[in-house]
mmCIF file of C-alpha atoms in Angstrom:
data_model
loop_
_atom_site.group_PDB
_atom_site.id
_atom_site.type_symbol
_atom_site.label_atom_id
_atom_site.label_comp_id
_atom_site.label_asym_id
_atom_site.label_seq_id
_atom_site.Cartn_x
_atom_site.Cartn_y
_atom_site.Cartn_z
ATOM 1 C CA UNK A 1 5.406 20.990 -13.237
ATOM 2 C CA UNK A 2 8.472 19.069 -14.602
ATOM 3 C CA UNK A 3 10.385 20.344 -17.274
ATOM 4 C CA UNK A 4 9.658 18.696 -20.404
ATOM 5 C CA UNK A 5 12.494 17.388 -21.089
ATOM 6 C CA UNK A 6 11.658 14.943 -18.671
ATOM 7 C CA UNK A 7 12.548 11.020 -20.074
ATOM 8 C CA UNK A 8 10.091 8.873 -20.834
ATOM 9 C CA UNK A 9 8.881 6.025 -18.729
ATOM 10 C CA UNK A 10 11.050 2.805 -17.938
ATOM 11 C CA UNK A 11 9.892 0.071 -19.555
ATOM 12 C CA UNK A 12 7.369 -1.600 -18.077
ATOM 13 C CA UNK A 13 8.229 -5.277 -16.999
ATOM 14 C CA UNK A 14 5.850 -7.528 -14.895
ATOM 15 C CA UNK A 15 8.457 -10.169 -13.402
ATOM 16 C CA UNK A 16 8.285 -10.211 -9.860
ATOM 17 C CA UNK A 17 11.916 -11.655 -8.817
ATOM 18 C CA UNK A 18 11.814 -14.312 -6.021
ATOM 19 C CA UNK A 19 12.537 -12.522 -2.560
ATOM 20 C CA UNK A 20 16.231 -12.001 -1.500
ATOM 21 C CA UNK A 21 16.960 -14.328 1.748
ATOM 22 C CA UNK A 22 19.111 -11.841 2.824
ATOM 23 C CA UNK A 23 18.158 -8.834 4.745
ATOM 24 C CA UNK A 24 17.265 -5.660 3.255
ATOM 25 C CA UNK A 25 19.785 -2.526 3.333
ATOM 26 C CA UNK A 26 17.947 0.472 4.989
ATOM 27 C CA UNK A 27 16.935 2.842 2.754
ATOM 28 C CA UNK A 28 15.735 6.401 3.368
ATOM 29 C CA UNK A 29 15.596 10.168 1.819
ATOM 30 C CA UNK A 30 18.611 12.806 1.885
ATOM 31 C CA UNK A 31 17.765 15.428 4.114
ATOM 32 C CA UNK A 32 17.676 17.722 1.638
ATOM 33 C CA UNK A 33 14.882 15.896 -0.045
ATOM 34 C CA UNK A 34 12.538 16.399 2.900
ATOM 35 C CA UNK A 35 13.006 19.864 4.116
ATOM 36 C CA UNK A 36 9.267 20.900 2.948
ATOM 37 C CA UNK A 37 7.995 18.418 5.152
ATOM 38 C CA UNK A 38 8.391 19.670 8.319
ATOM 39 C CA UNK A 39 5.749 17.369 10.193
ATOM 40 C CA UNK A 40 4.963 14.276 8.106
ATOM 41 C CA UNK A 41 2.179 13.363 10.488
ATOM 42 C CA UNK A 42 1.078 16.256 10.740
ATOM 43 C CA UNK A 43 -3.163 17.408 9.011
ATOM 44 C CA UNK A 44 -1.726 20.384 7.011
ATOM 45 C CA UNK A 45 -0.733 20.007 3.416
ATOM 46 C CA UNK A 46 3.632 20.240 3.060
ATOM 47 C CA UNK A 47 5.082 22.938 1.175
ATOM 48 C CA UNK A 48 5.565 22.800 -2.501
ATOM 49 C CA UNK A 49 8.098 20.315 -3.640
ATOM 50 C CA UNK A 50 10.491 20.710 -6.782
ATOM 51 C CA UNK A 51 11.108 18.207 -9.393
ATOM 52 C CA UNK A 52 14.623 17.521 -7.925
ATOM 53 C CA UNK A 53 13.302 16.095 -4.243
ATOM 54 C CA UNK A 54 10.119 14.431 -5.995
ATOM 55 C CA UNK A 55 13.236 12.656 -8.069
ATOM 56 C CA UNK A 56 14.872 11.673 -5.102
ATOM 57 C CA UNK A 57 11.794 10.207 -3.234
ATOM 58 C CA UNK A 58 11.019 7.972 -6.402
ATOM 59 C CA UNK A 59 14.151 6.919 -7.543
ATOM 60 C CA UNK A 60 14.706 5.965 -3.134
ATOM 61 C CA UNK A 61 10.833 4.234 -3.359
ATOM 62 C CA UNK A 62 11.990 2.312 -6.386
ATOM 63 C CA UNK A 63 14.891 0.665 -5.083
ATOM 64 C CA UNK A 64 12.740 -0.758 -2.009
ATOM 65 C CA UNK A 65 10.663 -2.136 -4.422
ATOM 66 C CA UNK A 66 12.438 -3.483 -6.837
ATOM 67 C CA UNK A 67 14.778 -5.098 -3.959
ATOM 68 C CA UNK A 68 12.135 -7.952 -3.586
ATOM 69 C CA UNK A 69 12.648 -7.882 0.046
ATOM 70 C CA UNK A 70 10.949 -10.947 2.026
ATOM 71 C CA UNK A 71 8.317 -8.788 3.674
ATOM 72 C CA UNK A 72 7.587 -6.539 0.735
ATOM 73 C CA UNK A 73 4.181 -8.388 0.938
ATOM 74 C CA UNK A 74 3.233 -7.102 4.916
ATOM 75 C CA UNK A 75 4.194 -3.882 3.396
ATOM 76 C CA UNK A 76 2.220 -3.199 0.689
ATOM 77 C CA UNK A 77 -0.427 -4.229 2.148
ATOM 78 C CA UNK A 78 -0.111 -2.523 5.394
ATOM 79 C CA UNK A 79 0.177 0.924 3.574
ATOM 80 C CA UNK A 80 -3.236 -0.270 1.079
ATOM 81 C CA UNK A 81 -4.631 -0.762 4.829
ATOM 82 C CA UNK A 82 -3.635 2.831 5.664
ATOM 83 C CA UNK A 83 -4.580 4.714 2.948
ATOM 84 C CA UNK A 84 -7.873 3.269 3.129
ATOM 85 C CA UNK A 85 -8.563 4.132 6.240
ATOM 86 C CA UNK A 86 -7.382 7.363 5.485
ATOM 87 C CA UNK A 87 -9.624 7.680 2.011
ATOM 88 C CA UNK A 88 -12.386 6.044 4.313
ATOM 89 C CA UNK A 89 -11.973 8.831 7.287
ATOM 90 C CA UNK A 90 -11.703 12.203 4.723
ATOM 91 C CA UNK A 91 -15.472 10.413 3.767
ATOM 92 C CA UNK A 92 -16.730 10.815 7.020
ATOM 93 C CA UNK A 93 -16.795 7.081 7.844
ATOM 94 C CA UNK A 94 -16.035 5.465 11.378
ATOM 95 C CA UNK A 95 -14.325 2.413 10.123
ATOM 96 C CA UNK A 96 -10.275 2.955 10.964
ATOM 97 C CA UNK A 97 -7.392 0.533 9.688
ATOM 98 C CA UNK A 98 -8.261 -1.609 12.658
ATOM 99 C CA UNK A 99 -11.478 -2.137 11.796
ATOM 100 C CA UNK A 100 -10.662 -2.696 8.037
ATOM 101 C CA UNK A 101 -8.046 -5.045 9.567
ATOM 102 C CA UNK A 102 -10.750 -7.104 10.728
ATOM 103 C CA UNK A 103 -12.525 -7.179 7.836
ATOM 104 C CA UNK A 104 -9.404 -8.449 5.621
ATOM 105 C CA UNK A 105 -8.303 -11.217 8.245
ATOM 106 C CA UNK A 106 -11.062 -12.750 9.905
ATOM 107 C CA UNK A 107 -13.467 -12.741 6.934
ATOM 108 C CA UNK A 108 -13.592 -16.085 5.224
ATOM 109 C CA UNK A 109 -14.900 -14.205 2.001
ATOM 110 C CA UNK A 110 -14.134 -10.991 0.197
ATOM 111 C CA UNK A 111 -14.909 -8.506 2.855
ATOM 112 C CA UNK A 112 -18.451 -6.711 2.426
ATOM 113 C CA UNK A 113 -19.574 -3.643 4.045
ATOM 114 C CA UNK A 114 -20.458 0.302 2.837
ATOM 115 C CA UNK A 115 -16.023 0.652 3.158
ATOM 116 C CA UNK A 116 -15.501 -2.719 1.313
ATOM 117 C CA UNK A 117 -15.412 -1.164 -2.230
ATOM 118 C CA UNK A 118 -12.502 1.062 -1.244
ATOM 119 C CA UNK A 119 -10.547 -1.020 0.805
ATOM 120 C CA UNK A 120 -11.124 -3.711 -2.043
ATOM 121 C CA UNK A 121 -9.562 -1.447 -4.700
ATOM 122 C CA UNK A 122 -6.331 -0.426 -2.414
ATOM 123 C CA UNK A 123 -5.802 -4.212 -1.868
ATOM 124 C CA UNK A 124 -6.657 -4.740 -5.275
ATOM 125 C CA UNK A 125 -3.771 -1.861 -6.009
ATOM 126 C CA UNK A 126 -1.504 -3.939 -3.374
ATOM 127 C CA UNK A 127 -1.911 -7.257 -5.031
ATOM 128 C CA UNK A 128 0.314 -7.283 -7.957
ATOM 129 C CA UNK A 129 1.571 -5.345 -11.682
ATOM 130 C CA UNK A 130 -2.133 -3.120 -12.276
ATOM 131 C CA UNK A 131 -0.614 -3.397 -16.672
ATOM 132 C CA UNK A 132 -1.758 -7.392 -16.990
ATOM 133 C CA UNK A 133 -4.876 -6.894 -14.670
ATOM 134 C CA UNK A 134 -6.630 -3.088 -16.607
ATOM 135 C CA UNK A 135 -9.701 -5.342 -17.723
ATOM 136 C CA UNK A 136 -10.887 -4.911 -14.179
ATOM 137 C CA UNK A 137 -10.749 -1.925 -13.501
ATOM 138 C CA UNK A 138 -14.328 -0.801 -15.075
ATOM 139 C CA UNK A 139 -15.312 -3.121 -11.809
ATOM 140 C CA UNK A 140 -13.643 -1.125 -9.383
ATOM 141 C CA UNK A 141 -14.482 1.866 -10.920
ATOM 142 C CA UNK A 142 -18.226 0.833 -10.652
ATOM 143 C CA UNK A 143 -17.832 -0.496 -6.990
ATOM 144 C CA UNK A 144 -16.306 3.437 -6.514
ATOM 145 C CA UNK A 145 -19.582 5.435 -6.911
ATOM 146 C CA UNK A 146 -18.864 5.875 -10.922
ATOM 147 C CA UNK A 147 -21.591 3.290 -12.323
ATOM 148 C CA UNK A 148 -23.923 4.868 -14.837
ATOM 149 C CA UNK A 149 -23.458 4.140 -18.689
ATOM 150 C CA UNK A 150 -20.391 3.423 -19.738
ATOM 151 C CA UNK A 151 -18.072 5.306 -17.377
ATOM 152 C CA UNK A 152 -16.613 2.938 -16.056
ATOM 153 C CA UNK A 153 -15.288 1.610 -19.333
ATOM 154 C CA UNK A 154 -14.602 5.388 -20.541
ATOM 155 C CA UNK A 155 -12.567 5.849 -16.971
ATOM 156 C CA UNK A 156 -10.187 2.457 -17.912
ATOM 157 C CA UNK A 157 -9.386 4.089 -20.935
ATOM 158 C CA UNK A 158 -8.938 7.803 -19.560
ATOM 159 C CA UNK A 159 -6.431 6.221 -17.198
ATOM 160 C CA UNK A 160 -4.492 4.167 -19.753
ATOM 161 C CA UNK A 161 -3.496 6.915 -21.502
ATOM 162 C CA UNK A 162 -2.452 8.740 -19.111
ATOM 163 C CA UNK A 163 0.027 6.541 -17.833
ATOM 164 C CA UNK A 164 1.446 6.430 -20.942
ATOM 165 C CA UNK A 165 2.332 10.223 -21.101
ATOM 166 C CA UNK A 166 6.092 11.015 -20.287
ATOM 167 C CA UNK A 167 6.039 12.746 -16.932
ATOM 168 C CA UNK A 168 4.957 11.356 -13.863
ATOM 169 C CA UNK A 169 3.057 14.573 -12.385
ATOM 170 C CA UNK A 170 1.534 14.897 -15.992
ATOM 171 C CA UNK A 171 0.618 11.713 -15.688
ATOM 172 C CA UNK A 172 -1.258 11.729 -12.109
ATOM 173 C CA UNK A 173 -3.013 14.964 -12.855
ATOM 174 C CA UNK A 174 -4.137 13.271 -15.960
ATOM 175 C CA UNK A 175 -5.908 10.456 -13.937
ATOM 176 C CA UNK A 176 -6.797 12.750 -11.258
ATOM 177 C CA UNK A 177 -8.787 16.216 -12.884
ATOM 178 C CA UNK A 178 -10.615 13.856 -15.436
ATOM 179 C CA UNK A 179 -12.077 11.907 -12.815
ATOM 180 C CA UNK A 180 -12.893 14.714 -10.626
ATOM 181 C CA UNK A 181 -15.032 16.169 -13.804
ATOM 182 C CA UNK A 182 -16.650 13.361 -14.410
ATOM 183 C CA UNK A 183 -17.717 12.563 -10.885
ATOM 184 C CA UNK A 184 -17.062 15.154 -8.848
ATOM 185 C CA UNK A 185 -16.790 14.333 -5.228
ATOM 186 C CA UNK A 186 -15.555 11.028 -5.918
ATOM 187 C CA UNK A 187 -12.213 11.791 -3.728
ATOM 188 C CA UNK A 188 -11.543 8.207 -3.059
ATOM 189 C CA UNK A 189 -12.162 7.147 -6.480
ATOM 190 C CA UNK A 190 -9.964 10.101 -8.119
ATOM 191 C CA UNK A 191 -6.961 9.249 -5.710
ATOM 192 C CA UNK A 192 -6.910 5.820 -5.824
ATOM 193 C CA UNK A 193 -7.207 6.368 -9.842
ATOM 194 C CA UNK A 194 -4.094 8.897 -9.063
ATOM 195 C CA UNK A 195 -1.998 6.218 -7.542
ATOM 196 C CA UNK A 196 -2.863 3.650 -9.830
ATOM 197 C CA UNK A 197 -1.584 5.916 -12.740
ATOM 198 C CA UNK A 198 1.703 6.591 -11.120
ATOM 199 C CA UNK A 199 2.457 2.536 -10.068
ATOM 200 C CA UNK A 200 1.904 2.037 -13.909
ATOM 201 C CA UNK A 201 4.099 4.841 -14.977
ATOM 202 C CA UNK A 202 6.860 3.444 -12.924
ATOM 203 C CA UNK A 203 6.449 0.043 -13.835
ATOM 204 C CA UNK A 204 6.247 -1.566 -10.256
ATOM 205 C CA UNK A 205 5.424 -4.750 -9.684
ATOM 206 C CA UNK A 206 2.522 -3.916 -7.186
ATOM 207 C CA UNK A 207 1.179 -0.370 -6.272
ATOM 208 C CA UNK A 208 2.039 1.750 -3.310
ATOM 209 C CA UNK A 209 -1.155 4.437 -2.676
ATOM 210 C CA UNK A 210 1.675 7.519 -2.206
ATOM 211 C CA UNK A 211 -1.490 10.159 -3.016
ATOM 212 C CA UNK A 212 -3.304 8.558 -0.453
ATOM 213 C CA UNK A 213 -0.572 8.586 2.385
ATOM 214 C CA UNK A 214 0.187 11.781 1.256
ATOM 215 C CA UNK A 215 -2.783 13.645 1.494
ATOM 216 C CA UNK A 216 -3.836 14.877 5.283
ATOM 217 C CA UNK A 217 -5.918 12.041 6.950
ATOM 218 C CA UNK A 218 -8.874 13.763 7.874
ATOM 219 C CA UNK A 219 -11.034 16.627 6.735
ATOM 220 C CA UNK A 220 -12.080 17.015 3.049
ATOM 221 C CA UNK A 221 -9.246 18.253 0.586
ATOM 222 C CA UNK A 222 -9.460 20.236 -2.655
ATOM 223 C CA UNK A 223 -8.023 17.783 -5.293
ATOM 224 C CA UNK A 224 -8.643 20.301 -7.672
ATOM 225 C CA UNK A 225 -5.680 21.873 -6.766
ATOM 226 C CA UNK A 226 -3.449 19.631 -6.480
ATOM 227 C CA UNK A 227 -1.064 19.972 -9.728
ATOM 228 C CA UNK A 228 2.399 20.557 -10.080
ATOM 229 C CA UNK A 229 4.468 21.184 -6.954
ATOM 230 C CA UNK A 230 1.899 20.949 -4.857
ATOM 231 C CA UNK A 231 0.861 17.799 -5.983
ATOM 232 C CA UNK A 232 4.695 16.759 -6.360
ATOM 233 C CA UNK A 233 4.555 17.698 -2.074
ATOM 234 C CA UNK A 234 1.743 14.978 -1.528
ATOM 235 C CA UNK A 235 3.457 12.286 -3.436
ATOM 236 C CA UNK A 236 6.985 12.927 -1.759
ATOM 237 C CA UNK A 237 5.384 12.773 1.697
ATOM 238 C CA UNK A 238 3.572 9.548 1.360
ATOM 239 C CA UNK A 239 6.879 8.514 -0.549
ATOM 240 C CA UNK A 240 8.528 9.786 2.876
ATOM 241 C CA UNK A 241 5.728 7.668 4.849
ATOM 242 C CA UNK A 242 6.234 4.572 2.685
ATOM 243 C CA UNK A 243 10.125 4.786 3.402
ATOM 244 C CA UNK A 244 10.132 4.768 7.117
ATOM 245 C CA UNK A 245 7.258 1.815 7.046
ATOM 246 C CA UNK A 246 9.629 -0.101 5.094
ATOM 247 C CA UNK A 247 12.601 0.397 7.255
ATOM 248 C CA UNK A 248 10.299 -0.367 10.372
ATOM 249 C CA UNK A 249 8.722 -3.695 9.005
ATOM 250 C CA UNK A 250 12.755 -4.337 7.632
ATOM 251 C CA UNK A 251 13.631 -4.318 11.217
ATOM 252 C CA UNK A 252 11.077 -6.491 11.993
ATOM 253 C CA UNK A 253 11.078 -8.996 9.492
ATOM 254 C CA UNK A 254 14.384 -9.492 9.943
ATOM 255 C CA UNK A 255 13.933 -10.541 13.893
ATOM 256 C CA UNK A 256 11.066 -12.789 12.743
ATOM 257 C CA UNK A 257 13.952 -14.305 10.021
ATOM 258 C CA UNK A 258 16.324 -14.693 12.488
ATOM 259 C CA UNK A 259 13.967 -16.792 14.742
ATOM 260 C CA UNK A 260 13.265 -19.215 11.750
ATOM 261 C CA UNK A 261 15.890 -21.883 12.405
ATOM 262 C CA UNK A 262 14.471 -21.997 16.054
ATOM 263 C CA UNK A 263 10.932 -23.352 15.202
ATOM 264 C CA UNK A 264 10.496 -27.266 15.266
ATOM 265 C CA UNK A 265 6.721 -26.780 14.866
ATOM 266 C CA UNK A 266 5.958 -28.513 11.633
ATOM 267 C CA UNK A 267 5.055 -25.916 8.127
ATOM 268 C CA UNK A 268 6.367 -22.912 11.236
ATOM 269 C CA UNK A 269 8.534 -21.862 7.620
ATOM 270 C CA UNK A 270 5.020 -21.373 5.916
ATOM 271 C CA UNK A 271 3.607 -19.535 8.351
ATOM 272 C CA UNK A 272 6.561 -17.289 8.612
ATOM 273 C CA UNK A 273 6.186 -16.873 4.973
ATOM 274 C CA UNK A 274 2.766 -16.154 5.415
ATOM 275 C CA UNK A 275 3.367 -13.695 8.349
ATOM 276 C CA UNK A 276 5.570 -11.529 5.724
ATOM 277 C CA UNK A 277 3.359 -11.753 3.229
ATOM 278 C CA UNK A 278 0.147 -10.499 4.518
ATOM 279 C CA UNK A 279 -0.323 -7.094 7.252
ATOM 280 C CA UNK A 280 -2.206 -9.465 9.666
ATOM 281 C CA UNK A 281 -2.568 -13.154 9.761
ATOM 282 C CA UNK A 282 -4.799 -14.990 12.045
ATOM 283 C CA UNK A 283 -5.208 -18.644 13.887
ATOM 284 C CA UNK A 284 -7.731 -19.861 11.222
ATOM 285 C CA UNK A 285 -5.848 -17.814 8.595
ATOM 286 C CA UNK A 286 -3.132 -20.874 8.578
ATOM 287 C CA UNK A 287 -5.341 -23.667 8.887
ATOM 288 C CA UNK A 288 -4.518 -24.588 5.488
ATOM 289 C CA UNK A 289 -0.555 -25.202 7.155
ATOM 290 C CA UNK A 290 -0.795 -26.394 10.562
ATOM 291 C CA UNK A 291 -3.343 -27.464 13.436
ATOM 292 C CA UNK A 292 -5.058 -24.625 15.277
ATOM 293 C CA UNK A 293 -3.636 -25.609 18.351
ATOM 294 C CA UNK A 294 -0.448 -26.292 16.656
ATOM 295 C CA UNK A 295 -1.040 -22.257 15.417
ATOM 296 C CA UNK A 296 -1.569 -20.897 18.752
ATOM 297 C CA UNK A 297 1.317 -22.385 20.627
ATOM 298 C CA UNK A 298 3.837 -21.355 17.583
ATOM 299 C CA UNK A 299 1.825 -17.718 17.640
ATOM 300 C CA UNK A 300 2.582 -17.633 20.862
ATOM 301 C CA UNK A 301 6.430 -18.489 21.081
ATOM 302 C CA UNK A 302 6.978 -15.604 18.306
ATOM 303 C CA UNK A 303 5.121 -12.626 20.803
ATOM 304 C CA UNK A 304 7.344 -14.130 23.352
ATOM 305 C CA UNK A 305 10.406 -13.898 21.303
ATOM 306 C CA UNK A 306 9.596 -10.457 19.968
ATOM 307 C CA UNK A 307 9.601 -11.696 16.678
ATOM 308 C CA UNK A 308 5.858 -11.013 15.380
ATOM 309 C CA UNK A 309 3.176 -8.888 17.567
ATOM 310 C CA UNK A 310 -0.176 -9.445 18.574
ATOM 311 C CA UNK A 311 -2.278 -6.371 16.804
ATOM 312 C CA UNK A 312 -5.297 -6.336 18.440
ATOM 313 C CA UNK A 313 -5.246 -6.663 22.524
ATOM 314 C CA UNK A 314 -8.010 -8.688 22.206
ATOM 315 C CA UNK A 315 -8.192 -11.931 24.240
ATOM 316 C CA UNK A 316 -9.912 -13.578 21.030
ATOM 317 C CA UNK A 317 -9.795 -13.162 17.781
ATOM 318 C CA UNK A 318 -6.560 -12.451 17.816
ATOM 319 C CA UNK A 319 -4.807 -11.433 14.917
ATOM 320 C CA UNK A 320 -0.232 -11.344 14.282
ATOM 321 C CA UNK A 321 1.617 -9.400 11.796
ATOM 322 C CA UNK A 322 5.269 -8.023 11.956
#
């Protein structure tokens, strides 16, 4: 656990600042900071982690999210994607982030489905500042699996207090045990609650599920046990993951930047904007901008510049993200 004397939370402020034109400085974890993470991909849970490298991860995390960069939007949505495919696999669901890809992109509603109530809360989690929007959560709470009597309610509250305790790990296991013994194998529910606790704590202006990327993608884990440094291990990995899918999309969103003054197809700016924005973005997805024809031929000048990619392989229904 951390020492007491831990501070207490910044102040929360809801502000988003209007993205930086400029590109992004890299930004990534001292060495030191990762050494109990031997295999970040890897199924097995990392070594305990002290307060010092859990420090590092958050105070790294925060600056890419405070920095406003232009594709901040692709990325927190691209990690909600992840984690709920990974929350959806430990359930023993077949849907995978492709498939909850499709769902997002090429559905002209909210999506629907048996995984559409967890994907819906990550994206949910993705969307903006959680403090302004708590009167919803008894909703997503309910769409979880916790529905009878007035849990849901009793849950919103649970978690508002304990994102208002001083420590950040004190603060997640506060979300995460009381969940867990109220509905007990809820796992999505309890880690998604996690995360959402933490985003609050630090006053981000959208979430970032670091439980969820942290946690091993498959099998079932014991949440019970996750507290203190173990727990503080699971956040600074999916910290770790976050990191180096920032500096990836960076890369990326600045090649589809550079390409901008290159484009004579007319609103090509708002669907660049769009394109950094959202993980995946399809042909009817900027209808509201520019001619489907118009769409494909400026869809296909970016793949042939490098500058976006084409994530499916699929001759139709194609979808483009950085």
């Amino acid at each position: 656990m951390l020492s007491p004397a831990c501070p207490p939370p910044p102040a929360l402020s809801w502000s988003m600042t209007p993205p930086s034109p400029t590109a992004v400085l890299p930004l990534h974890l001292p060495a030191w900071a990762t050494r109990c993470l031997p295999d970040r991909g890897g199924a097995d849970h990392p070594t305990p982690a002290g307060p010092a490298q859990l420090g590092a991860a958050l105070a790294v995390l925060d600056a890419a999210v405070t920095a406003a960069a232009p594709h901040a939007g692709a990325w927190a949505n691209r990690l909600a994607l992840a984690a709920a495919a990974a929350a959806i696999a430990r359930s023993g669901r077949p849907e995978d982030e492709a498939a909850l890809r499709d769902l997002v992109a090429l559905s002209p509603a909210p999506p629907a489905g048996p995984a559409a109530p967890v994907l819906g809360a990550h994206l949910w989690l993705a969307d903006g500042p959680p403090g302004p929007r708590w009167g919803e959560l008894p909703a997503l709470i309910a769409g979880l699996g916790a529905r009878s009597g007035g849990v849901p309610d009793e849950l919103a509250q649970t978690l508002a207090t304990a994102a208002a305790l001083p420590c950040p790990l004190v603060a997640v296991s506060a979300a995460l045990q009381p969940v867990l013994a109220v509905r007990p194998g809820r796992d999505a529910l309890a880690v998604w609650a996690a995360d959402l606790v933490l985003a609050r704590w630090l006053g981000w202006p959208y979430g970032l599920p670091l439980i969820g990327l942290g946690l091993p993608p498959q099998g079932r884990v014991d949440l019970s046990a996750l507290e203190g440094a173990t727990l503080a291990a699971v956040i600074l990995r999916g910290s770790a993951r976050a990191l180096d899918r920032f500096a990836l999309l960076g890369h990326r969103a600045a090649a589809l930047q550079a390409v901008r003054p290159r484009l004579r197809a007319r609103a090509a700016g708002r669907v660049v904007d769009r394109l950094l924005a959202r993980d995946a973005v399809s042909v009817a997805g900027v209808r509201d901008l520019i001619p489907e024809r118009a769409a494909r031929r400026l869809f296909d000048r970016l793949v042939a510049l490098g500058a976006v990619r084409e994530l499916t392989g699929r001759p139709t229904a194609r979808l483009y993200g950085l």
